[in-house]
Coordinates of C-alpha atoms and ligand atoms in Angstrom, one line a residue:
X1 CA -38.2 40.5 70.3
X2 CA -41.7 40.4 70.6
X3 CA -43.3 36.8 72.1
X4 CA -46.4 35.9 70.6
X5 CA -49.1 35.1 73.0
X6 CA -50.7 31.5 70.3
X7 CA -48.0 29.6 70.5
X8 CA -47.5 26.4 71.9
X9 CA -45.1 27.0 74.0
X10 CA -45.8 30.8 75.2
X11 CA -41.6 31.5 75.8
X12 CA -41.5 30.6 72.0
X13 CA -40.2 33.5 69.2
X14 CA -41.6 32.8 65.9
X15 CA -40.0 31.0 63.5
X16 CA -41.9 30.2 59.9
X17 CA -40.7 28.3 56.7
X18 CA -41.2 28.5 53.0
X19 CA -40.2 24.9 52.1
X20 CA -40.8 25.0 48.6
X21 CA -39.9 21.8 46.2
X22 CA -37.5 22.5 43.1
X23 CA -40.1 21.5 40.5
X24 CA -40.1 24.5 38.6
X25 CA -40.9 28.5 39.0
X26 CA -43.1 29.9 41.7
X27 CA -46.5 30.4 40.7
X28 CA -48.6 33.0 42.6
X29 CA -49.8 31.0 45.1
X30 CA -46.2 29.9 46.3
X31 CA -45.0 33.4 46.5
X32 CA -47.6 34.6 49.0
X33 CA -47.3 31.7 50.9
X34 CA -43.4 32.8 51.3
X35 CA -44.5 36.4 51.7
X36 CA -47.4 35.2 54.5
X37 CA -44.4 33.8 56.3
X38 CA -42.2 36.9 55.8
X39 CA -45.0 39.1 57.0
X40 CA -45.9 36.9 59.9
X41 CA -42.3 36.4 61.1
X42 CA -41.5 40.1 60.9
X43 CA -44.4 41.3 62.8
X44 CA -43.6 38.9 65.7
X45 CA -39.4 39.7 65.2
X46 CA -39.1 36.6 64.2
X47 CA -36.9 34.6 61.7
X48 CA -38.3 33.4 58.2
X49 CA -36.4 30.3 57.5
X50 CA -36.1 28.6 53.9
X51 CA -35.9 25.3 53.2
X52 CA -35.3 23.3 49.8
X53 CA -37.5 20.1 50.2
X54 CA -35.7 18.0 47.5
X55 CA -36.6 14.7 47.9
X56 CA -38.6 13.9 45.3
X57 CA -35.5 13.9 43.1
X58 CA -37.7 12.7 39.8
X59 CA -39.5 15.7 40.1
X60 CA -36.3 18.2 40.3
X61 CA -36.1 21.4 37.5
X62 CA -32.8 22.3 36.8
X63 CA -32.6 26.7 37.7
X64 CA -36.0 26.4 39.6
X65 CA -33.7 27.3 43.3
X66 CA -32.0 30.2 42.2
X67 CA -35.5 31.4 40.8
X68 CA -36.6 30.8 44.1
X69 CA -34.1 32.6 45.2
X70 CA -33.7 35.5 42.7
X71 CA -37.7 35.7 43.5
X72 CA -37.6 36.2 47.0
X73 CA -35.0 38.9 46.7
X74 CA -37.0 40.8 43.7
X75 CA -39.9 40.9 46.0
X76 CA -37.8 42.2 48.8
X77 CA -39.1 39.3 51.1
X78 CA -35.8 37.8 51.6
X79 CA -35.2 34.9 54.0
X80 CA -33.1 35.2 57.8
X81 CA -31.9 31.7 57.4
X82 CA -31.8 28.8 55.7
X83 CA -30.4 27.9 51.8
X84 CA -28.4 30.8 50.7
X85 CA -28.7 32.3 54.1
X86 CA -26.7 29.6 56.7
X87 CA -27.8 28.9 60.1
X88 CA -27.7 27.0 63.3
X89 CA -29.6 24.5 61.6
X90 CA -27.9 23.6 58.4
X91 CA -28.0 21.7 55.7
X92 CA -31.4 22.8 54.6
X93 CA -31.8 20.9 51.5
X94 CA -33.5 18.0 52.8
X95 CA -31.4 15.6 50.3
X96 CA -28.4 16.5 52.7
X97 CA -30.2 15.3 55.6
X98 CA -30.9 11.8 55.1
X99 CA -29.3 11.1 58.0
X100 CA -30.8 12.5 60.2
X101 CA -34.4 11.0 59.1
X102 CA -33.0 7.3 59.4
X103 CA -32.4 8.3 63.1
X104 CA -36.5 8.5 63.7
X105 CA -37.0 6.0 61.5
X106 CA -35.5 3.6 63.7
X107 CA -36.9 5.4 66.3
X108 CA -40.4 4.7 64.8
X109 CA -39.6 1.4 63.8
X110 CA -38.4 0.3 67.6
X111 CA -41.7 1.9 68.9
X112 CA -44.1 0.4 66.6
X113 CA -44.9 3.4 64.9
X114 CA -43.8 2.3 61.7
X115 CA -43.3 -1.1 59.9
X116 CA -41.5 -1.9 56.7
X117 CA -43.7 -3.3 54.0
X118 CA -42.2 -5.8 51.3
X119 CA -45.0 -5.5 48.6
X120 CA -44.3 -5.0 45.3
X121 CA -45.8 -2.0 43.1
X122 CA -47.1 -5.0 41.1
X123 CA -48.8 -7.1 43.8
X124 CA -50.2 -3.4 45.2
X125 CA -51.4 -2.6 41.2
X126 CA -53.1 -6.5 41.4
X127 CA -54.8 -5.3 44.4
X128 CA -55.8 -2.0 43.4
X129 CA -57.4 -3.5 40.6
X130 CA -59.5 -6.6 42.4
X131 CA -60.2 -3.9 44.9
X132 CA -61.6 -1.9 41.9
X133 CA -63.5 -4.1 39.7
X134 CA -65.6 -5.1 42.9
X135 CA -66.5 -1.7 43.4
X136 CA -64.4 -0.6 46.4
X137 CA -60.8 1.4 46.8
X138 CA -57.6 -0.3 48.0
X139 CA -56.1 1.4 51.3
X140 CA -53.0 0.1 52.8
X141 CA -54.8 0.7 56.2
X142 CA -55.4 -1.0 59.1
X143 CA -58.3 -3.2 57.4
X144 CA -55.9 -4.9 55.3
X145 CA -52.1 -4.8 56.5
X146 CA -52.0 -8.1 58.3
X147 CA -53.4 -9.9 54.6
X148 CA -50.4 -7.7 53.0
X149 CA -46.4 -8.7 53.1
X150 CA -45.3 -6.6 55.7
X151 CA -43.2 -6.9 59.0
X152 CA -46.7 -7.1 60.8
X153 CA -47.8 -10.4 59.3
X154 CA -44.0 -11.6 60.0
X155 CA -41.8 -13.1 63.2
X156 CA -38.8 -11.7 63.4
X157 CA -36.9 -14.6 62.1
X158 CA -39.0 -14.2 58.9
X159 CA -38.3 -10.2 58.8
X160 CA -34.6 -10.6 59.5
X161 CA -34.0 -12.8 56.4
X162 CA -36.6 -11.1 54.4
X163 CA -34.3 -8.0 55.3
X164 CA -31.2 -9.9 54.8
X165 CA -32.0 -11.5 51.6
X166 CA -31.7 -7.4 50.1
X167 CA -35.6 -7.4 48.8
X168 CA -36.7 -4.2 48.2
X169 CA -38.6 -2.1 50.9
X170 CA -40.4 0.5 52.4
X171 CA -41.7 1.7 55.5
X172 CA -44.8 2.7 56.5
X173 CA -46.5 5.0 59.5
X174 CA -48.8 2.5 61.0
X175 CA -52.2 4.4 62.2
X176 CA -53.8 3.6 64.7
X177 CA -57.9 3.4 63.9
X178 CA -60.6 4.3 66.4
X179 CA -59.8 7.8 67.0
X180 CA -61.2 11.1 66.1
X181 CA -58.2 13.5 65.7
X182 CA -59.2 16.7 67.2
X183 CA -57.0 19.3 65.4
X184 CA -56.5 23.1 65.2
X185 CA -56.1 25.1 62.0
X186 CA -55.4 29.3 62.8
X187 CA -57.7 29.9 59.8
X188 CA -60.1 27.3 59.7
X189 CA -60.6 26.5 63.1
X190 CA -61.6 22.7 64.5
X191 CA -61.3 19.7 62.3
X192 CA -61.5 16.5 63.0
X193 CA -60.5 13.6 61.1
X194 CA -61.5 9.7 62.0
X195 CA -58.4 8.1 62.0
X196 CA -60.3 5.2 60.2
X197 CA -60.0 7.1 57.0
X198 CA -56.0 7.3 57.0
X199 CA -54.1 5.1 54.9
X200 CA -50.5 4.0 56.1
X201 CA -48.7 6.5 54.3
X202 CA -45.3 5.8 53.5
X203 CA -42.7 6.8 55.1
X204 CA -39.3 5.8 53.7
X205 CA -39.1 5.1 49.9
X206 CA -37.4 2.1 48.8
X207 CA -34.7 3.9 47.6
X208 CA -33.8 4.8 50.8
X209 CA -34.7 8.5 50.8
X210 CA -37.5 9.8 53.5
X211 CA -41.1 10.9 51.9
X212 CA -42.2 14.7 52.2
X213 CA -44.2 13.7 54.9
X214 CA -41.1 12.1 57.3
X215 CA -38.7 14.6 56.0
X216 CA -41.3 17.7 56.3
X217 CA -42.4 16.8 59.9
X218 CA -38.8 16.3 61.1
X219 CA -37.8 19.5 59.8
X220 CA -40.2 21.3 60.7
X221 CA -39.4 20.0 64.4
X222 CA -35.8 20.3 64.5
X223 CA -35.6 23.3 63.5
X224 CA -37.8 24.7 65.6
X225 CA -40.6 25.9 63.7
X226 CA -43.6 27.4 65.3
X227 CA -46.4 28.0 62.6
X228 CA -46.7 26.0 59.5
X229 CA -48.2 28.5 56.9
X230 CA -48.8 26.9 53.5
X231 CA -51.3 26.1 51.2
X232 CA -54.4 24.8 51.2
X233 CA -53.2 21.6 49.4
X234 CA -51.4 20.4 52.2
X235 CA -54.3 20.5 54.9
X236 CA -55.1 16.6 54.1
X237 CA -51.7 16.1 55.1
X238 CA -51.9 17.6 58.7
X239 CA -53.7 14.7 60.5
X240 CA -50.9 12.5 59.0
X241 CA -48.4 15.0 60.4
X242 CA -50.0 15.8 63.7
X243 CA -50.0 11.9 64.1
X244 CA -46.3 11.8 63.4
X245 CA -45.3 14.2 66.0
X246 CA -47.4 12.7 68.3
X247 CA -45.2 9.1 67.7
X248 CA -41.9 11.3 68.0
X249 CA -43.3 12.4 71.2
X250 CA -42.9 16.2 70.0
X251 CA -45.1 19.5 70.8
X252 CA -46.7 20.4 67.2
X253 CA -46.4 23.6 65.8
X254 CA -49.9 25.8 65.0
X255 CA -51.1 25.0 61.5
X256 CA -52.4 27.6 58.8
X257 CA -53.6 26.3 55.5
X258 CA -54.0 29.2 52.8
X259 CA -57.2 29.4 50.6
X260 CA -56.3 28.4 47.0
X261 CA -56.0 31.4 44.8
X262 CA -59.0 30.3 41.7
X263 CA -58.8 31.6 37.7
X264 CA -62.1 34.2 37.5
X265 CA -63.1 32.3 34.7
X266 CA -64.7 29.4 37.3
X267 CA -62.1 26.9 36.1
X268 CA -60.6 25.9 39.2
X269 CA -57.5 26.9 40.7
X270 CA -54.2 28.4 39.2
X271 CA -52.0 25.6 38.3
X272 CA -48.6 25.6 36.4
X273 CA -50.6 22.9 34.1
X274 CA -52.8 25.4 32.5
X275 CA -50.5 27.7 32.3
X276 CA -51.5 28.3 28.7
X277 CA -55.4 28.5 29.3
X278 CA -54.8 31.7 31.4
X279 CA -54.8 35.0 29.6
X280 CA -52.1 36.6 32.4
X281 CA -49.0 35.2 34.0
X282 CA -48.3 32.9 37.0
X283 CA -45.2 33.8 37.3
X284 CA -43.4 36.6 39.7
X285 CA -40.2 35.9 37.3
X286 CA -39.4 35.0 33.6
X287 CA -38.7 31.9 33.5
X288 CA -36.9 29.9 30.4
X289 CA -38.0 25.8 30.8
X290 CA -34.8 24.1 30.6
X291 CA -35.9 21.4 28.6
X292 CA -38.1 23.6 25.9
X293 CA -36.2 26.5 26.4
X294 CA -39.5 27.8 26.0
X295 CA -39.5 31.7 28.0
X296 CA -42.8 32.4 29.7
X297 CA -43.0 36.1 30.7
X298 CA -43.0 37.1 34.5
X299 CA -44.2 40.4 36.2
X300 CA -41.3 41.5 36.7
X301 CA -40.1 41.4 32.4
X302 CA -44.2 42.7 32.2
X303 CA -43.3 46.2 34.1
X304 CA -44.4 45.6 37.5
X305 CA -43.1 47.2 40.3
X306 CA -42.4 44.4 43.2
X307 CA -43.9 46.5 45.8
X308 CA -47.5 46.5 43.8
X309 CA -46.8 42.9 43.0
X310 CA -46.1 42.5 46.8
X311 CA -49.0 44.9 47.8
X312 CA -51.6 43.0 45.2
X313 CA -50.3 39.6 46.6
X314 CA -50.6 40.5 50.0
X315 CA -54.6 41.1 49.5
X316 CA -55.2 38.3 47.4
X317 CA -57.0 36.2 51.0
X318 CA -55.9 38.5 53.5
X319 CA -57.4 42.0 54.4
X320 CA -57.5 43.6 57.5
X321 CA -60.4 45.3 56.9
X322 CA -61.5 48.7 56.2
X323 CA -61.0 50.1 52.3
X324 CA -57.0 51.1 52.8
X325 CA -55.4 49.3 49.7
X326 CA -52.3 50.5 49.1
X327 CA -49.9 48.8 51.5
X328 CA -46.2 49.5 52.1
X329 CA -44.2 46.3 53.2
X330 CA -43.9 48.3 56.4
X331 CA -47.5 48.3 56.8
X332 CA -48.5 44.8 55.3
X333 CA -45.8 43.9 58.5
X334 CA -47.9 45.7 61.1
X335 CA -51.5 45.0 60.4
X336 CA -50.8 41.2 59.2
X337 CA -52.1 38.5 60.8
X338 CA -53.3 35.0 59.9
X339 CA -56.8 35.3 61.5
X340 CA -57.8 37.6 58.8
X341 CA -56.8 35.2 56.0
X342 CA -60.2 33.9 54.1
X343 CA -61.2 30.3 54.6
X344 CA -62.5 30.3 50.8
X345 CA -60.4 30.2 47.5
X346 CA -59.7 34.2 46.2
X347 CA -59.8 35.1 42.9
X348 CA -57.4 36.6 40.9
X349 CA -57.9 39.4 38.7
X350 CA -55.4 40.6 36.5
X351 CA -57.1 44.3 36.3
X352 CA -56.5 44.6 39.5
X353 CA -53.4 43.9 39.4
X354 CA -52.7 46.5 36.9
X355 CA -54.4 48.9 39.2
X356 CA -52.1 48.4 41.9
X357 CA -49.2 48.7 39.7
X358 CA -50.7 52.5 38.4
X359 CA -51.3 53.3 42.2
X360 CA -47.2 52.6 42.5
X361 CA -46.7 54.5 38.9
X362 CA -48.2 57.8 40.1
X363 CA -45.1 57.7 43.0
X364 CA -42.1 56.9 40.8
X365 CA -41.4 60.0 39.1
X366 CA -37.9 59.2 39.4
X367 CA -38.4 56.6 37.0
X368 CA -40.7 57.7 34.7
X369 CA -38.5 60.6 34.3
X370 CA -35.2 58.8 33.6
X371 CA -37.2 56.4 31.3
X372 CA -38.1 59.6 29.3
X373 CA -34.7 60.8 29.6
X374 CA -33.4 57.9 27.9
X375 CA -36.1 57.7 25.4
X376 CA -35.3 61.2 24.1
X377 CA -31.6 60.5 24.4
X378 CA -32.1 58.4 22.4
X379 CA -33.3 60.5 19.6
X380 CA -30.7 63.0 20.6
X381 CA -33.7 65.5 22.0
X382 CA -33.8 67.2 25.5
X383 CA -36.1 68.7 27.6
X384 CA -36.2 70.8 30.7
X385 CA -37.8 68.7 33.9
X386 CA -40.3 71.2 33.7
X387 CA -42.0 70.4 30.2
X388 CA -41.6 66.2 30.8
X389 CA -43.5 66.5 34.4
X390 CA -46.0 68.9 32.7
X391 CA -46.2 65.5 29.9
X392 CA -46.1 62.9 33.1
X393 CA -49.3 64.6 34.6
X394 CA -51.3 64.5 31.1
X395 CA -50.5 60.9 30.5
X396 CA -50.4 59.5 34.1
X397 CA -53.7 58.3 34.2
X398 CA -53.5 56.4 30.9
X399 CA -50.9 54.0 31.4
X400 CA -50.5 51.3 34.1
X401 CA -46.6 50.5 33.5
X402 CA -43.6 52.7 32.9
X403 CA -42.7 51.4 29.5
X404 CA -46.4 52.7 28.1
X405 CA -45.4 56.2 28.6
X406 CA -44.1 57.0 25.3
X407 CA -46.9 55.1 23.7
X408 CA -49.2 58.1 25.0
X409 CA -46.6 60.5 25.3
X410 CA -44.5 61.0 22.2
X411 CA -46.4 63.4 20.5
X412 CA -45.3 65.5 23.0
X413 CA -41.6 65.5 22.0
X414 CA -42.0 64.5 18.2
X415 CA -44.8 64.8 15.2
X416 CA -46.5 61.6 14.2
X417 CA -44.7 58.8 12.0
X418 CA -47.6 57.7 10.5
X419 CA -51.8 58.6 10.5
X420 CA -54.9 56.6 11.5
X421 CA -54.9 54.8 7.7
X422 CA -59.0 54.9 7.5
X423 CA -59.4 58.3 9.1
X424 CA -56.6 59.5 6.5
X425 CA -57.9 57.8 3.2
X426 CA -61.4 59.8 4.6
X427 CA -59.4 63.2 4.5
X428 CA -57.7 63.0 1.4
X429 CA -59.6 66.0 -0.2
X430 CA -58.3 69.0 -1.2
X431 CA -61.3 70.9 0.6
X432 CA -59.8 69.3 3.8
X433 CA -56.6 70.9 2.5
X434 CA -58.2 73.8 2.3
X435 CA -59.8 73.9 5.8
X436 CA -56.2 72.8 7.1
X437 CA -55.1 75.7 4.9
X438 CA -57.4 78.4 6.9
X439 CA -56.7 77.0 10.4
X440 CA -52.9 77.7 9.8
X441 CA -53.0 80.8 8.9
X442 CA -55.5 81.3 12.3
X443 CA -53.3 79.7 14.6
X444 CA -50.5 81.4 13.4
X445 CA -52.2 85.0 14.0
X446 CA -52.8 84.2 17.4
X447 CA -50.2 86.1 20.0
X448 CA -51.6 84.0 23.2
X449 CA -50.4 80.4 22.4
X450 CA -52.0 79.1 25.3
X451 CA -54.9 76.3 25.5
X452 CA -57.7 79.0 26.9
X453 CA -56.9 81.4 24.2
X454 CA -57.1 78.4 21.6
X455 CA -60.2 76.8 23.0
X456 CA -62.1 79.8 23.3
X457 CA -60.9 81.2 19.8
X458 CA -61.7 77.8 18.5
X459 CA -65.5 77.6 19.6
X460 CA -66.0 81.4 18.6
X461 CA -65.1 80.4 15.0
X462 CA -66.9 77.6 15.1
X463 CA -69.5 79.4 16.6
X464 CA -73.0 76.8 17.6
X465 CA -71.7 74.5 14.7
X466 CA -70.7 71.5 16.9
X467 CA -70.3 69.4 14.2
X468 CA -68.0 71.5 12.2
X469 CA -65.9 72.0 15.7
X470 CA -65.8 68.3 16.5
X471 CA -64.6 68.1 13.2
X472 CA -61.7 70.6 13.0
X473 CA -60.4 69.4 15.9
X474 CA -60.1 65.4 15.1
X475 CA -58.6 67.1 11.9
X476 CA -56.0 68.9 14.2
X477 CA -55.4 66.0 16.5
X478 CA -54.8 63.7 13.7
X479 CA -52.1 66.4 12.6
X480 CA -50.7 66.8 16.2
X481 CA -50.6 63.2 17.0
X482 CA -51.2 61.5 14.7
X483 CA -54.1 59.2 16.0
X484 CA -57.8 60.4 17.6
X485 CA -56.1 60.1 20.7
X486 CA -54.3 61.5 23.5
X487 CA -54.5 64.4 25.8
X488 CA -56.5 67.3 25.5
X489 CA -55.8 69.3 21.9
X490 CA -55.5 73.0 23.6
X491 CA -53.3 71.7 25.8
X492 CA -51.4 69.4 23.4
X493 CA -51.3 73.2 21.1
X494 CA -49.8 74.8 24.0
X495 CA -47.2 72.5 24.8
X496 CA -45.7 72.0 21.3
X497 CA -46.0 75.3 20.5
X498 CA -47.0 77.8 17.7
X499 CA -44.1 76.9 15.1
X500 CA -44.5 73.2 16.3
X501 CA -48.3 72.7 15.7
X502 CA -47.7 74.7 12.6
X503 CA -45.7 72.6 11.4
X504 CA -47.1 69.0 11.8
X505 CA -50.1 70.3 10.3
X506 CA -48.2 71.5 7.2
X507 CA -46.7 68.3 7.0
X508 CA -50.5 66.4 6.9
X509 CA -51.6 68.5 4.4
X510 CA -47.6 68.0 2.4
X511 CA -49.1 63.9 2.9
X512 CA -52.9 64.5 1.7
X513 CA -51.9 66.7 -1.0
X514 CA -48.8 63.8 -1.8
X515 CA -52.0 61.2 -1.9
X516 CA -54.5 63.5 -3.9
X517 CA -51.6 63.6 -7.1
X518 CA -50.5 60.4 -7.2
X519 CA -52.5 58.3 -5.4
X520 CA -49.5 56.6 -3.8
X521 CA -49.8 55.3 -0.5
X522 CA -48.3 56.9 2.7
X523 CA -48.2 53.9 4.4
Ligands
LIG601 N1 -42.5 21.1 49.8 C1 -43.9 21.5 49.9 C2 -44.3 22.3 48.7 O1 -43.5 22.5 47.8 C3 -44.1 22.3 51.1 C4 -45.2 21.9 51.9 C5 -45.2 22.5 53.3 O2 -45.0 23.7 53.4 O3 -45.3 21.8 54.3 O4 -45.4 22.7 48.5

């Protein structure tokens, strides 16, 4: 195992978290943060833990661990240890370790780190209020705890009864004020915070159950945790953390806050609350909301491959520099590393994204050719491999997913269903039936069925008239395919076939002529 040379303790082998909370799906910003720590932990050999932080048990989804779960595993970033893993530090849902938090809050509590506070939400909403209509914000902070109804302002007489008579409680971290907090973030370098501007956070709710904050820093410790890599939302947190550890006498771990990932349309960050403002998806997964049983698509039900989801991901506030783009997980291993992570919020681009899944496309043959295979199955047609990687090559660089393939490809198996309605209802003449009329018989005479003999027999009949040979041909390609689109008409010609092309084009004039007499519509 290799020992990185930034940690606090230089003996010390990596070992990262993803500690997400079961409120729901992972967006995009809380799968890189787990793939971060799955990159970072692999290139130092070292273990990528998760952990289910649960405590906020108001806030808990029903399904959102096992997407968690089934998410990690799609993306192929799948955790050493931890919930759905085991380990030597077990449980790792934090509502199994309650416990184990009431040990260091005692701990606190007999050190005077911590204090238990007796003030009801209403007294604090009175006080918020007063506070506010003179113009100023209510802290519970060192300027105010010894006017509030907490164990500071009591003897211990008055606390044990208080205690005793079962009156609801919580307890608070008690900061000390006067201090500039000199602390160290990997990406953002020195901050430092005045402790003056740091409320008593609490600590223990009054249901008994440790905050994020208590639980989180505990955690973190005890299970030996060397880098904290999350997002950028939690870096007003770290003083509050740093200060804990420093009460629990503990070494910190190194910090690295991630840059918030930002919708390109200026309006902030990507959230799971305006989910329905954005015009592509959030989510790595499908995910059906238990309580709507509303579905909202995921990457993976949109066609992407996981390793260009990964690869985009990985890029979106990292780089290592240089233009290299396309990134196996191998190689996103070996030249990751959180110094290179932007300090500012990235954007996110859907067309970008798409272009990393076509970069993935042109390598999976293999699957474009069994998703072909099954398509003509389906209509009880074969081909050799020959002909369908010939059709793979012409329609590679239209499509950015597997399943568009047949959208751009099926002309080369079967004729058209339908035609372009307006360009039709503009051919329904019967000198276009005649000019259809004299192309067949051409393309019959020729012997050399191949795209040069067509393309160069076509422009000498045509002769300088570029007009008339732009015309015959979107005549010919609305025959072949149906639309005024698609691959090159030689080529499309040579492909299908003499009896083929013949054929379809016989059948438009079959529908012109079909139009012409009655008048009665195709479509
Ligand atoms: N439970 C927190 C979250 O869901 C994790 C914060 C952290 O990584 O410290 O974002």
């Amino acid at each position: 195992m290799m020992i990185i040379p930034h940690t606090h303790n230089s003996s010390s082998i990596v070992r990262v978290r993803f500690a997400p909370s079961p409120t729901g799906p992972l967006h995009l910003g809380g799968i890189r943060t787990a793939l971060y720590n799955y990159l970072f932990a692999k290139k130092y050999g070292g273990t990528f833990l998760l952990r289910i932080e649960d405590t906020d048990r108001k806030r808990f989804v029903p399904n959102s661990e096992s997407y968690i779960l089934e998410t990690l595993k799609w993306c192929q970033i799948e955790p050493d240890e931890g919930v759905g893993y085991g380990g030597d530090h077990s449980p790792y849902y934090q509502s199994q370790r309650g416990e184990i938090y009431r040990v260091y809050i005692k701990k606190l509590l007999e050190e005077g780190h911590a204090y238990y506070a007796f003030d009801t939400d209403q007294e604090l909403h009175v006080k918020r209020k007063e506070f506010h209509d003179r113009g100023f914000t209510f802290s519970y902070n060192a300027d105010f705890r010894m006017h509030l109804n907490n164990s500071l302002t009591m003897t211990r007489k008055q606390l044990s009864d208080q205690l005793n008579s079962c009156s609801s409680y919580v307890i608070r971290f008690k900061i000390q004020p006067g201090e500039k907090l000199k602390m160290h973030d990997i990406i953002r370098g020195n901050i430092v915070v005045h402790t003056d501007h740091l409320d008593d956070k609490i600590l223990l709710k009054s249901d008994g159950v440790a905050t994020y904050h208590l639980a989180n820093t505990i955690d973190d410790h005890l299970m030996k945790i060397t880098h904290v890599i999350r997002g950028e939302e939690w870096l007003p947190s770290m003083s509050l953390h740093l200060l804990l550890y420093r009460a629990l006498g503990w070494i910190p771990p190194k910090f690295a806050h991630l840059p918030l990932i930002l919708r390109n349309d200026g309006k902030g960050k990507l959230s799971k609350r305006n989910i329905e403002s954005l015009n592509f998806p959030i989510y790595p997964l499908q995910w059906k909301d238990p309580e709507t049983k509303n579905i909202i698509t995921g990457y993976r039900e949109l066609g992407y491959f996981p390793e260009a989801f990964v690869n985009m991901l990985a890029l979106l506030g990292w780089s290592p520099g240089g233009k290299k783009e396309i990134f196996s997980l191998k190689e996103l291993i070996n030249f990751f590393s959180l110094e290179k992570i932007t300090k500012s919020g990235v954007f996110f681009n859907i067309s970008k994204a798409n272009w990393f899944n076509k970069q993935y496309l042109k390598k999976k043959k293999e699957e474009i050719l069994s998703y072909l295979y099954k398509k003509l199955k389906k209509r009880s047609l074969f081909y050799e491999e020959d002909y369908l990687s010939k059709v793979i090559h012409l329609t590679i660089d239209r499509v950015h997913f597997v399943h568009e393939i047949w959208k751009h490809s099926f002309y080369f198996f079967i004729s058209p269903s339908s035609y372009e309605k307006k360009f039709f209802h503009k051919i329904c003449d019967q000198r276009i039936i005649d000019q259809l009329e004299f192309w067949k018989i051409s393309l019959s005479n020729i012997n050399q069925f191949t795209s040069v003999h067509l393309r160069l027999f076509l422009f000498f009949q045509t002769k300088k008239n570029e007009k008339k040979r732009h015309q015959i041909m979107q005549l010919l390609r609305i025959a072949l395919v149906g639309e005024l689109k698609g691959s090159d008409l030689f080529i499309i010609l040579e492909m299908i076939g003499k009896k083929e092309s013949i054929r379809r084009i016989d059948n438009l004039m079959k529908k012109i002529k079909e139009k012409i007499n009655n008048g009665n519509g195709f479509f």
